[in-house]
CSV table of C-alpha atoms in Angstrom, one decimal:
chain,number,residue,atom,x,y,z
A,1,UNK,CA,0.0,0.0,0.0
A,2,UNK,CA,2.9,2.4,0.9
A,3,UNK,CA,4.4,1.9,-2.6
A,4,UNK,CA,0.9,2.0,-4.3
A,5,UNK,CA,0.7,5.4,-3.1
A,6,UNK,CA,4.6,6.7,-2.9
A,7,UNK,CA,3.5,6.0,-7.2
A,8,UNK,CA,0.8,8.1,-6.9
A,9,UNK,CA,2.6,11.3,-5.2
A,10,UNK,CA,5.4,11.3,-8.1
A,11,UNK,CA,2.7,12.0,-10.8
A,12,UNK,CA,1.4,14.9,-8.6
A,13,UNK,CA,2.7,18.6,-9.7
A,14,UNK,CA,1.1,21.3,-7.9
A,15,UNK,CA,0.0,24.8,-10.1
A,16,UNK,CA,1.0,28.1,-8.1
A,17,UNK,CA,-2.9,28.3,-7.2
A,18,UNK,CA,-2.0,25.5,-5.1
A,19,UNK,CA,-4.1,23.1,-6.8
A,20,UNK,CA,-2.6,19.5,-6.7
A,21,UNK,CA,-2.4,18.3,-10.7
A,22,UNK,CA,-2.1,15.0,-12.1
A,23,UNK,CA,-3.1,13.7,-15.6
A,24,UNK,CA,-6.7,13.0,-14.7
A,25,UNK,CA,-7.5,16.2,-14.0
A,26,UNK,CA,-6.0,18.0,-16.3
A,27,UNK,CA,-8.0,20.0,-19.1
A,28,UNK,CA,-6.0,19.4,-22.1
A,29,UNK,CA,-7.1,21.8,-25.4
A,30,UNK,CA,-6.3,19.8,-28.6
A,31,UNK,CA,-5.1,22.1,-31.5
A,32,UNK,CA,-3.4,21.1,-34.6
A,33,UNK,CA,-0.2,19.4,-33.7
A,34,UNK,CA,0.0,20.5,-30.2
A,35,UNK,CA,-2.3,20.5,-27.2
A,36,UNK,CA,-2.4,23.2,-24.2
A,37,UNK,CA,-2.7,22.2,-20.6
A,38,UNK,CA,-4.5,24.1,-18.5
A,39,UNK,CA,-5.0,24.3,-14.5
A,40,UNK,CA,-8.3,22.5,-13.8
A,41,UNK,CA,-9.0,25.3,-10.3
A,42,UNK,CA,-11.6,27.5,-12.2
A,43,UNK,CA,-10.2,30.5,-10.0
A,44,UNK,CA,-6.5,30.1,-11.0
A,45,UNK,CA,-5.5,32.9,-12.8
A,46,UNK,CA,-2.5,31.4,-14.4
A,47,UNK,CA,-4.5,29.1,-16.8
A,48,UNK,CA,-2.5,27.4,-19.3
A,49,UNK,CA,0.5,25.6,-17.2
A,50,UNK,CA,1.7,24.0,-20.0
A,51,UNK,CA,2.0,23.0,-23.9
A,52,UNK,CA,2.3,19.1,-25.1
A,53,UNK,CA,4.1,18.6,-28.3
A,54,UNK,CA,3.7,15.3,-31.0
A,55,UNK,CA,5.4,14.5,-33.8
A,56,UNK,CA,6.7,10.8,-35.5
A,57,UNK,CA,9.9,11.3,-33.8
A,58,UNK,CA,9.3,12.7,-29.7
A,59,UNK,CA,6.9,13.7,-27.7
A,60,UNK,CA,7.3,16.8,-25.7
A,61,UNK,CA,5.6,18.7,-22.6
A,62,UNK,CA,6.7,21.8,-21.6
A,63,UNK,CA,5.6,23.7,-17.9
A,64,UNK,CA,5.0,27.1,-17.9
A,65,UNK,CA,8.5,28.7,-16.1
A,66,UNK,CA,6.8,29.4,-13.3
A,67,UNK,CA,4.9,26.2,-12.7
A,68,UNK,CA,8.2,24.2,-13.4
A,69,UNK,CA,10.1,26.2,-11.2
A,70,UNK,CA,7.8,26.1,-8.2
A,71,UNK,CA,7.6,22.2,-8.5
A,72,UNK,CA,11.4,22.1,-8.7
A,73,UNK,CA,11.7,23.6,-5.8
A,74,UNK,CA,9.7,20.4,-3.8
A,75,UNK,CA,10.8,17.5,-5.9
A,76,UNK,CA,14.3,18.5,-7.2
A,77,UNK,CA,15.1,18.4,-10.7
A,78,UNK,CA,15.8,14.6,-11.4
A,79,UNK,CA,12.1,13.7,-9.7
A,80,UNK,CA,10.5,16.5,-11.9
A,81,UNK,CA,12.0,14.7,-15.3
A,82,UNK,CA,10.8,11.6,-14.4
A,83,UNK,CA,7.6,13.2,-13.6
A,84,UNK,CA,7.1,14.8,-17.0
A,85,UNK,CA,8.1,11.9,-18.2
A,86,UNK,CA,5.3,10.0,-16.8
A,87,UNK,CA,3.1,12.8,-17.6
A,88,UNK,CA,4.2,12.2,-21.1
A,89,UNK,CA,2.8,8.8,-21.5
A,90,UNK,CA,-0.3,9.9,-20.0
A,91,UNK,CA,-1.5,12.9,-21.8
A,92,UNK,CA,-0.7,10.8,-24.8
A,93,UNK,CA,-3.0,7.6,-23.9
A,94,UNK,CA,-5.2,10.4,-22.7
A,95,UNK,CA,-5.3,12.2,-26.2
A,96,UNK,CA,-5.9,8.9,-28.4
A,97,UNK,CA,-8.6,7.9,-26.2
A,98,UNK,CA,-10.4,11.0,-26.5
A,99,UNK,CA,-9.7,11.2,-30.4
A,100,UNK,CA,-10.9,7.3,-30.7
């Protein structure tokens, strides 16, 4: 149970609103090619946290400064690759779902 939920805090980022994100909350805007991430707290006044990039080759997501900063600060900078990592794989699954 400890490690079931150890799991669950390393996909958690928290937006400077102080709302705690994780893939299945996110509200993810599909455009052409790219998608924006957005802070699901209605009052944040931030909005998008973040842009997620596809092509053939990569995938790419990219925090907002700010946002990537303020998480840096609590999980270090090796824990917050991993995380985006993660968060990667997940917006993607979360994307072709949607789409299918």
């Amino acid at each position: 149970m400890k490690r079931q939920q150890l799991a669950m805090t390393d996909m958690m980022l928290r937006c400077i609103c102080g709302q705690v994100l994780t893939p299945d909350v996110m509200i993810i805007k599909v455009g052409s090619g790219s998608a924006e991430i957005h802070c699901p707290n209605p009052r944040c006044r931030l909005g998008i946290i973040g842009t997620y990039t596809e092509s053939k080759i990569r995938k790419k997501l990219r925090l907002v400064k700010m946002v990537e900063e303020y998480n840096m600060l609590f999980m270090g900078s090796e824990d917050l690759q991993d995380t985006l990592r993660h968060w990667e794989r997940a917006i993607t699954d979360k994307i072709s779902r949607n789409n299918s």
